[in-house]
Tab-separated table of C-alpha atoms and ligand atoms in Angstrom:
chain	number	residue	atom	x	y	z
A	1	MET	CA	145.052	138.286	73.776
A	2	SER	CA	145.576	137.205	77.912
A	3	GLU	CA	143.470	134.529	79.469
A	4	ASN	CA	140.897	136.856	80.482
A	5	GLU	CA	140.303	138.271	76.824
A	6	ARG	CA	140.314	135.203	75.366
A	7	ALA	CA	137.826	134.001	72.422
A	8	ALA	CA	134.357	133.135	72.852
A	9	SER	CA	134.304	129.321	73.946
A	10	ARG	CA	134.532	126.677	70.608
A	11	THR	CA	134.074	123.747	72.680
A	12	ALA	CA	130.279	125.607	73.328
A	13	VAL	CA	129.786	126.128	69.843
A	14	LEU	CA	130.259	122.407	69.101
A	15	VAL	CA	128.314	120.845	71.859
A	16	CYS	CA	125.016	123.039	70.527
A	17	GLN	CA	125.569	120.992	67.288
A	18	GLY	CA	125.821	118.295	68.624
A	19	ARG	CA	122.972	119.164	70.417
A	20	ALA	CA	121.127	120.614	67.056
A	21	ALA	CA	122.965	117.218	65.528
A	22	ALA	CA	121.039	115.136	67.678
A	23	ASP	CA	117.390	116.411	67.780
A	24	GLY	CA	114.072	114.465	66.750
A	25	ARG	CA	116.513	111.560	65.267
A	26	VAL	CA	118.453	110.191	68.714
A	27	ALA	CA	116.081	109.096	72.084
A	28	ALA	CA	113.038	111.181	70.272
A	29	GLY	CA	110.302	111.811	73.269
A	30	ARG	CA	113.303	111.465	75.308
A	31	PHE	CA	115.698	114.530	74.107
A	32	SER	CA	114.741	117.933	72.230
A	33	ASP	CA	116.830	120.337	71.394
A	34	PRO	CA	114.895	122.638	68.294
A	35	LEU	CA	116.314	125.791	69.264
A	36	ALA	CA	120.092	124.632	69.371
A	37	VAL	CA	120.399	124.773	65.443
A	38	ARG	CA	119.445	128.664	65.193
A	39	LEU	CA	122.100	129.767	67.658
A	40	LEU	CA	124.587	128.342	64.893
A	41	SER	CA	126.625	130.306	61.654
A	42	ALA	CA	125.353	128.688	58.051
A	43	GLU	CA	128.420	127.292	58.161
A	44	GLU	CA	128.301	125.991	61.629
A	45	ARG	CA	125.001	123.596	60.040
A	46	VAL	CA	127.017	121.929	57.227
A	47	PRO	CA	128.684	118.993	59.888
A	48	VAL	CA	125.259	119.377	61.103
A	49	ASP	CA	122.956	118.707	58.490
A	50	GLU	CA	125.956	116.163	57.217
A	51	VAL	CA	125.487	114.081	60.749
A	52	ARG	CA	121.906	114.442	59.522
A	53	ALA	CA	122.292	112.704	56.861
A	54	GLY	CA	124.873	109.808	58.333
A	55	VAL	CA	126.036	110.721	55.039
A	56	PRO	CA	129.996	111.275	55.847
A	57	PRO	CA	131.800	114.144	53.752
A	58	GLU	CA	135.034	113.769	51.338
A	59	GLY	CA	137.943	115.076	52.985
A	60	TRP	CA	140.162	114.723	56.005
A	61	GLN	CA	139.152	118.373	57.835
A	62	ALA	CA	135.618	117.727	57.023
A	63	ARG	CA	135.365	114.613	57.600
A	64	SER	CA	137.008	115.812	61.034
A	65	ARG	CA	133.983	117.662	61.823
A	66	TYR	CA	132.542	115.423	61.240
A	67	GLU	CA	133.598	112.807	63.371
A	68	GLY	CA	133.150	115.735	66.124
A	69	VAL	CA	129.863	116.509	65.737
A	70	ARG	CA	128.792	112.959	65.634
A	71	ALA	CA	130.945	112.126	68.708
A	72	CYS	CA	129.340	115.399	70.396
A	73	ALA	CA	125.719	114.005	69.508
A	74	GLU	CA	126.306	110.929	71.940
A	75	VAL	CA	127.586	112.497	74.115
A	76	MET	CA	124.290	115.425	73.840
A	77	VAL	CA	121.430	113.576	74.404
A	78	PRO	CA	121.760	111.611	77.684
A	79	ARG	CA	124.032	114.683	79.435
A	80	THR	CA	120.344	116.821	78.072
A	81	VAL	CA	118.058	114.372	79.684
A	82	ALA	CA	119.525	113.890	82.723
A	83	ILE	CA	119.936	117.188	83.435
A	84	ASP	CA	116.751	118.596	82.390
A	85	GLY	CA	114.898	115.528	84.557
A	86	ALA	CA	116.866	117.434	87.628
A	87	LEU	CA	115.885	120.599	86.951
A	88	ARG	CA	112.490	119.191	86.282
A	89	ALA	CA	112.685	117.740	90.000
A	90	HIS	CA	113.659	120.857	91.220
A	91	VAL	CA	112.317	123.920	89.903
A	92	THR	CA	113.171	126.180	92.151
A	93	PRO	CA	112.762	130.059	92.078
A	94	GLN	CA	116.222	131.036	90.996
A	95	LEU	CA	117.951	129.056	87.716
A	96	VAL	CA	122.198	130.619	87.962
A	97	ILE	CA	123.113	127.990	84.927
A	98	LEU	CA	126.964	129.049	85.265
A	99	GLY	CA	129.418	128.333	82.354
A	100	ALA	CA	125.688	129.036	80.268
A	101	GLY	CA	127.237	128.589	76.773
A	102	LEU	CA	124.061	128.035	73.990
A	103	ASP	CA	122.059	126.354	76.277
A	104	THR	CA	118.500	127.174	75.297
A	105	ARG	CA	116.997	125.790	78.730
A	106	ALA	CA	115.446	129.376	79.284
A	107	TRP	CA	113.986	129.580	75.954
A	108	ARG	CA	112.617	126.084	76.085
A	109	LEU	CA	111.768	124.662	79.553
A	110	PRO	CA	108.473	125.668	80.115
A	111	GLU	CA	108.820	124.371	83.354
A	112	LEU	CA	111.020	127.186	84.290
A	113	ALA	CA	107.589	129.961	84.391
A	114	ARG	CA	108.075	131.109	87.185
A	115	THR	CA	111.689	130.628	87.498
A	116	ASP	CA	114.031	133.380	86.863
A	117	VAL	CA	117.254	132.653	85.039
A	118	TRP	CA	120.732	134.028	85.617
A	119	GLU	CA	123.216	133.080	83.011
A	120	VAL	CA	126.747	132.907	83.523
A	121	ASP	CA	129.225	132.798	81.280
A	122	HIS	CA	132.940	134.205	80.229
A	123	PRO	CA	131.880	137.848	78.782
A	124	ALA	CA	133.394	136.714	75.382
A	125	SER	CA	131.321	133.314	74.698
A	126	GLN	CA	128.359	135.358	76.737
A	127	ARG	CA	128.753	138.502	74.442
A	128	ASP	CA	128.823	135.855	71.098
A	129	LYS	CA	125.375	133.972	72.716
A	130	ARG	CA	123.556	137.648	72.610
A	131	ALA	CA	125.157	138.194	69.186
A	132	ARG	CA	123.770	134.728	68.146
A	133	LEU	CA	120.225	134.995	69.686
A	134	THR	CA	120.032	138.515	67.505
A	135	GLU	CA	120.381	137.107	64.417
A	136	ALA	CA	118.732	133.733	64.972
A	137	ALA	CA	115.585	135.843	67.121
A	138	GLN	CA	116.293	138.236	63.228
A	139	ARG	CA	116.140	135.333	60.695
A	140	LEU	CA	113.137	133.659	62.413
A	141	ARG	CA	111.203	137.627	61.207
A	142	GLY	CA	112.801	137.370	57.982
A	143	SER	CA	113.574	141.527	59.207
A	144	GLU	CA	118.030	141.191	58.324
A	145	GLU	CA	117.698	142.283	54.770
A	146	SER	CA	114.739	145.296	56.411
A	147	GLY	CA	117.323	146.464	59.129
A	148	GLY	CA	114.659	145.939	61.813
A	149	PRO	CA	114.488	146.821	65.198
A	150	ALA	CA	117.025	143.835	67.835
A	151	ALA	CA	114.295	141.180	68.034
A	152	GLU	CA	114.901	138.617	70.528
A	153	LEU	CA	113.923	134.703	70.686
A	154	PRO	CA	110.839	134.420	73.063
A	155	VAL	CA	111.941	133.237	76.175
A	156	VAL	CA	109.349	131.065	78.533
A	157	ALA	CA	111.473	131.766	81.739
A	158	ARG	CA	110.182	134.468	83.636
A	159	SER	CA	112.895	136.184	82.697
A	160	VAL	CA	116.555	136.026	81.635
A	161	ARG	CA	119.482	137.434	82.846
A	162	PHE	CA	122.931	138.068	81.181
A	163	THR	CA	125.829	137.632	83.874
A	164	PRO	CA	129.055	137.852	82.621
A	165	VAL	CA	131.997	136.526	84.784
A	166	ASP	CA	135.294	134.508	84.015
A	167	PHE	CA	135.866	131.744	87.193
A	168	SER	CA	139.101	132.281	87.556
A	169	VAL	CA	139.594	135.884	88.196
A	170	ASP	CA	136.330	137.500	89.355
A	171	ASP	CA	134.034	136.863	92.216
A	172	LEU	CA	131.057	135.697	91.140
A	173	GLY	CA	129.163	135.916	94.689
A	174	ALA	CA	129.365	139.638	94.268
A	175	ALA	CA	128.345	139.465	89.748
A	176	LEU	CA	125.163	137.462	91.431
A	177	ASP	CA	124.691	140.404	93.914
A	178	GLY	CA	124.735	143.186	91.008
A	179	ALA	CA	122.442	140.652	88.851
A	180	GLY	CA	119.720	141.186	91.044
A	181	HIS	CA	120.351	136.921	93.151
A	182	ASP	CA	118.693	136.614	95.885
A	183	PRO	CA	120.526	134.421	98.535
A	184	SER	CA	117.914	133.910	100.785
A	185	VAL	CA	115.674	132.496	98.015
A	186	PRO	CA	116.469	128.272	97.588
A	187	THR	CA	118.213	128.307	93.679
A	188	THR	CA	118.838	125.434	91.514
A	189	TRP	CA	122.863	125.863	90.043
A	190	LEU	CA	123.765	124.097	86.946
A	191	TRP	CA	127.082	123.459	85.766
A	192	GLU	CA	127.289	121.647	82.586
A	193	GLY	CA	130.580	120.797	80.453
A	194	VAL	CA	132.109	123.940	82.780
A	195	VAL	CA	134.234	121.517	85.698
A	196	PRO	CA	136.719	119.766	83.016
A	197	TYR	CA	138.207	123.358	82.003
A	198	LEU	CA	138.945	124.627	85.593
A	199	THR	CA	141.483	124.578	87.267
A	200	ARG	CA	140.825	122.675	90.996
A	201	ALA	CA	141.487	125.588	92.734
A	202	GLU	CA	138.696	127.237	90.316
A	203	VAL	CA	136.084	124.440	91.379
A	204	ARG	CA	136.741	124.295	94.911
A	205	ALA	CA	136.229	128.256	94.480
A	206	THR	CA	133.305	128.228	92.274
A	207	VAL	CA	131.192	125.613	94.933
A	208	ALA	CA	132.671	128.116	97.645
A	209	ALA	CA	130.805	130.493	95.610
A	210	LEU	CA	127.917	128.942	94.930
A	211	ALA	CA	127.975	127.068	98.842
A	212	ALA	CA	127.017	131.269	100.199
A	213	ARG	CA	124.348	131.611	98.386
A	214	THR	CA	122.260	128.470	98.715
A	215	ALA	CA	119.197	128.776	100.234
A	216	PRO	CA	117.483	125.674	102.091
A	217	GLY	CA	115.925	123.681	99.025
A	218	SER	CA	118.501	124.275	96.876
A	219	ALA	CA	120.093	122.264	94.423
A	220	LEU	CA	123.280	121.841	92.335
A	221	VAL	CA	123.738	119.942	88.475
A	222	VAL	CA	127.054	118.872	88.336
A	223	ASN	CA	128.076	117.580	84.713
A	224	TYR	CA	131.782	116.959	85.471
A	225	GLN	CA	133.978	113.930	83.800
A	226	ALA	CA	135.419	111.248	85.789
A	227	PRO	CA	139.761	110.656	85.376
A	228	SER	CA	139.735	106.790	82.880
A	229	ALA	CA	143.157	106.142	81.422
A	230	LYS	CA	142.406	107.236	77.672
A	231	ALA	CA	141.207	111.272	78.583
A	232	SER	CA	144.694	110.682	80.784
A	233	VAL	CA	146.565	109.785	76.873
A	234	GLY	CA	144.081	111.998	75.293
A	235	ARG	CA	145.294	115.097	77.294
A	236	LEU	CA	148.777	114.721	76.766
A	237	LEU	CA	148.405	114.095	73.301
A	238	ALA	CA	146.108	117.947	73.507
A	239	ARG	CA	149.108	118.999	75.625
A	240	ALA	CA	151.311	117.710	73.050
A	241	MET	CA	149.273	119.175	69.837
A	242	GLY	CA	149.160	122.422	71.144
A	243	GLY	CA	145.297	122.628	72.065
A	244	ALA	CA	145.555	122.381	68.308
A	245	ILE	CA	142.121	119.083	68.593
A	246	THR	CA	140.807	121.216	72.189
A	247	SER	CA	139.950	124.524	70.775
A	248	GLY	CA	142.444	126.302	73.117
A	249	GLU	CA	140.148	124.859	76.531
A	250	PRO	CA	142.259	121.548	77.649
A	251	TRP	CA	140.906	120.040	80.206
A	252	ARG	CA	142.405	120.923	83.454
A	253	SER	CA	140.702	119.408	86.103
A	254	LEU	CA	139.071	115.622	85.965
A	255	TRP	CA	137.241	114.296	89.538
A	256	LYS	CA	136.591	111.253	91.355
A	257	PRO	CA	133.039	110.784	92.301
A	258	ARG	CA	134.521	110.875	96.213
A	259	ARG	CA	136.186	113.581	95.485
A	260	MET	CA	133.624	115.292	94.339
A	261	GLN	CA	130.853	113.976	96.291
A	262	ALA	CA	133.466	115.563	99.671
A	263	LEU	CA	133.897	118.937	98.075
A	264	LEU	CA	130.231	118.976	97.883
A	265	ALA	CA	129.806	118.080	101.250
A	266	GLU	CA	132.531	120.238	103.049
A	267	HIS	CA	130.000	122.864	101.190
A	268	GLY	CA	126.877	121.467	102.911
A	269	LEU	CA	125.687	119.727	99.811
A	270	ARG	CA	124.337	115.939	99.756
A	271	VAL	CA	125.341	113.871	96.379
A	272	VAL	CA	121.982	112.555	96.150
A	273	SER	CA	122.208	110.989	92.622
A	274	ASP	CA	125.496	110.413	89.852
A	275	ASP	CA	125.683	108.737	87.376
A	276	ASP	CA	128.062	107.810	84.009
A	277	LEU	CA	126.662	108.976	81.072
A	278	ARG	CA	127.222	105.993	78.742
A	279	SER	CA	124.626	103.919	81.888
A	280	LEU	CA	122.205	107.240	81.282
A	281	THR	CA	122.978	105.975	76.967
A	282	HIS	CA	121.206	103.051	77.436
A	283	ALA	CA	118.840	103.501	80.157
A	284	LEU	CA	118.000	105.897	77.228
A	285	GLY	CA	117.913	102.557	74.554
A	286	GLY	CA	120.746	103.833	73.367
A	287	THR	CA	124.870	101.942	72.397
A	288	ALA	CA	127.325	103.428	73.623
A	289	ARG	CA	130.354	102.128	72.706
A	290	GLY	CA	132.564	102.959	74.483
A	291	ARG	CA	133.589	106.652	74.612
A	292	THR	CA	135.707	107.633	76.955
A	293	SER	CA	133.674	110.750	77.486
A	294	LEU	CA	130.541	109.033	77.576
A	295	ARG	CA	132.679	106.268	80.253
A	296	SER	CA	133.629	108.827	81.941
A	297	GLY	CA	131.216	111.774	82.077
A	298	ARG	CA	129.017	112.012	85.270
A	299	VAL	CA	126.095	114.285	86.007
A	300	ALA	CA	124.884	114.371	89.694
A	301	VAL	CA	122.593	115.878	92.023
A	302	ALA	CA	123.639	117.251	95.077
A	303	GLU	CA	120.990	119.260	97.295
A	304	SER	CA	121.065	121.176	100.305
A	305	PRO	CA	118.777	120.127	103.557
A	306	GLY	CA	115.855	122.323	103.114
A	307	ASP	CA	114.289	124.341	106.086
A	308	GLU	CA	112.344	120.841	107.489
A	309	ASP	CA	115.209	118.511	107.786
B	1	SAM	C1	131.563	123.079	76.585
B	1	SAM	S1	131.130	124.638	76.971
B	1	SAM	C2	130.190	124.092	77.431
B	1	SAM	C3	128.362	124.948	77.610
B	1	SAM	C4	126.715	124.836	78.160
B	1	SAM	N1	127.098	124.794	79.549
B	1	SAM	C5	126.435	123.221	77.638
B	1	SAM	O1	126.367	122.715	78.156
B	1	SAM	O2	126.629	123.323	76.617
B	1	SAM	C6	132.188	125.444	77.758
B	1	SAM	C7	131.549	127.569	78.809
B	1	SAM	O3	132.116	126.753	79.247
B	1	SAM	C8	132.844	128.518	80.144
B	1	SAM	N2	133.949	128.052	80.664
B	1	SAM	C9	135.329	127.755	80.809
B	1	SAM	N3	135.808	128.675	81.541
B	1	SAM	C10	135.457	129.594	82.082
B	1	SAM	C11	135.716	130.885	83.091
B	1	SAM	N4	137.368	130.543	83.287
B	1	SAM	N5	135.059	131.759	82.994
B	1	SAM	C12	133.602	131.550	82.998
B	1	SAM	N6	133.736	130.897	82.316
B	1	SAM	C13	133.941	129.680	81.239
B	1	SAM	C14	132.645	128.886	78.840
B	1	SAM	O4	132.567	129.867	77.987
B	1	SAM	C15	131.788	127.503	77.517
B	1	SAM	O5	130.454	128.683	77.370
């Protein structure tokens, strides 16, 4: 299988499992994603239910799946709370979600009622999500056996447009043009959990492409991973194991905050906040036990100057 023909993202499923495991259990009132579990298959829900029950299963494989989902839930809570907050603070007529995976915001954030959403993702991941949405809607209406017409989950955003793009080969600007995105209208860009999977050149090209479509009054919310000694050891280990512990989706680029800030500044985007997930966890009253992805995971918000600036 060539890179462009690759399978749907497994890490998108893992982060969805993390959100499903945390929903209603962790940081209640601040974090919630009740739709996440609906996007999972029965098999994918097994470790989610185990984590929710706090009962680790027997056996190495089941236990490592359990630990993966449990660790992921810890990361997803601060990441989601920070990003949801940033999106609420930057409501614009257009929201483009880059590498959307199993993101549910267009289905759950009422603040998006007057916002058109473009979900941009690798074609394989996007096909997988659309199939999951249809299955979830069919389950919801109990029409699985009846074979009735494909239903849709109710979208709360003004609209959702699915836009398949492989950042490593496709032209993001042309794809968004074709999907009706208007570069003269303010846009909020969300880029969550994707930057590490892209090379530095792909990250630079994507920032350049989005900046070229960023009207005054727009914003970018970007989640990225900063380098750390532990993350480097983890990457080396993953490489040595031939992708067995990265679901075939290795990390390709880590960014020091000042480098990310400089890259965005080069394209007219001024960073107004950049927080690490561990501090965000503490702010939510949680105890982050030094997990690397919490320490090095960050959420930055950058703004393009408004007309009046
Ligand atoms: C860890 S998932 C994050 C999904 C979602 N943003 C979230 O946080 O739930 C990584 C996402 O990046 C997307 N992705 C990775 N490399 C990509 C590429 N070259 N082109 C398009 N999408 C890519 C995958 O398809 C997947 O949806």
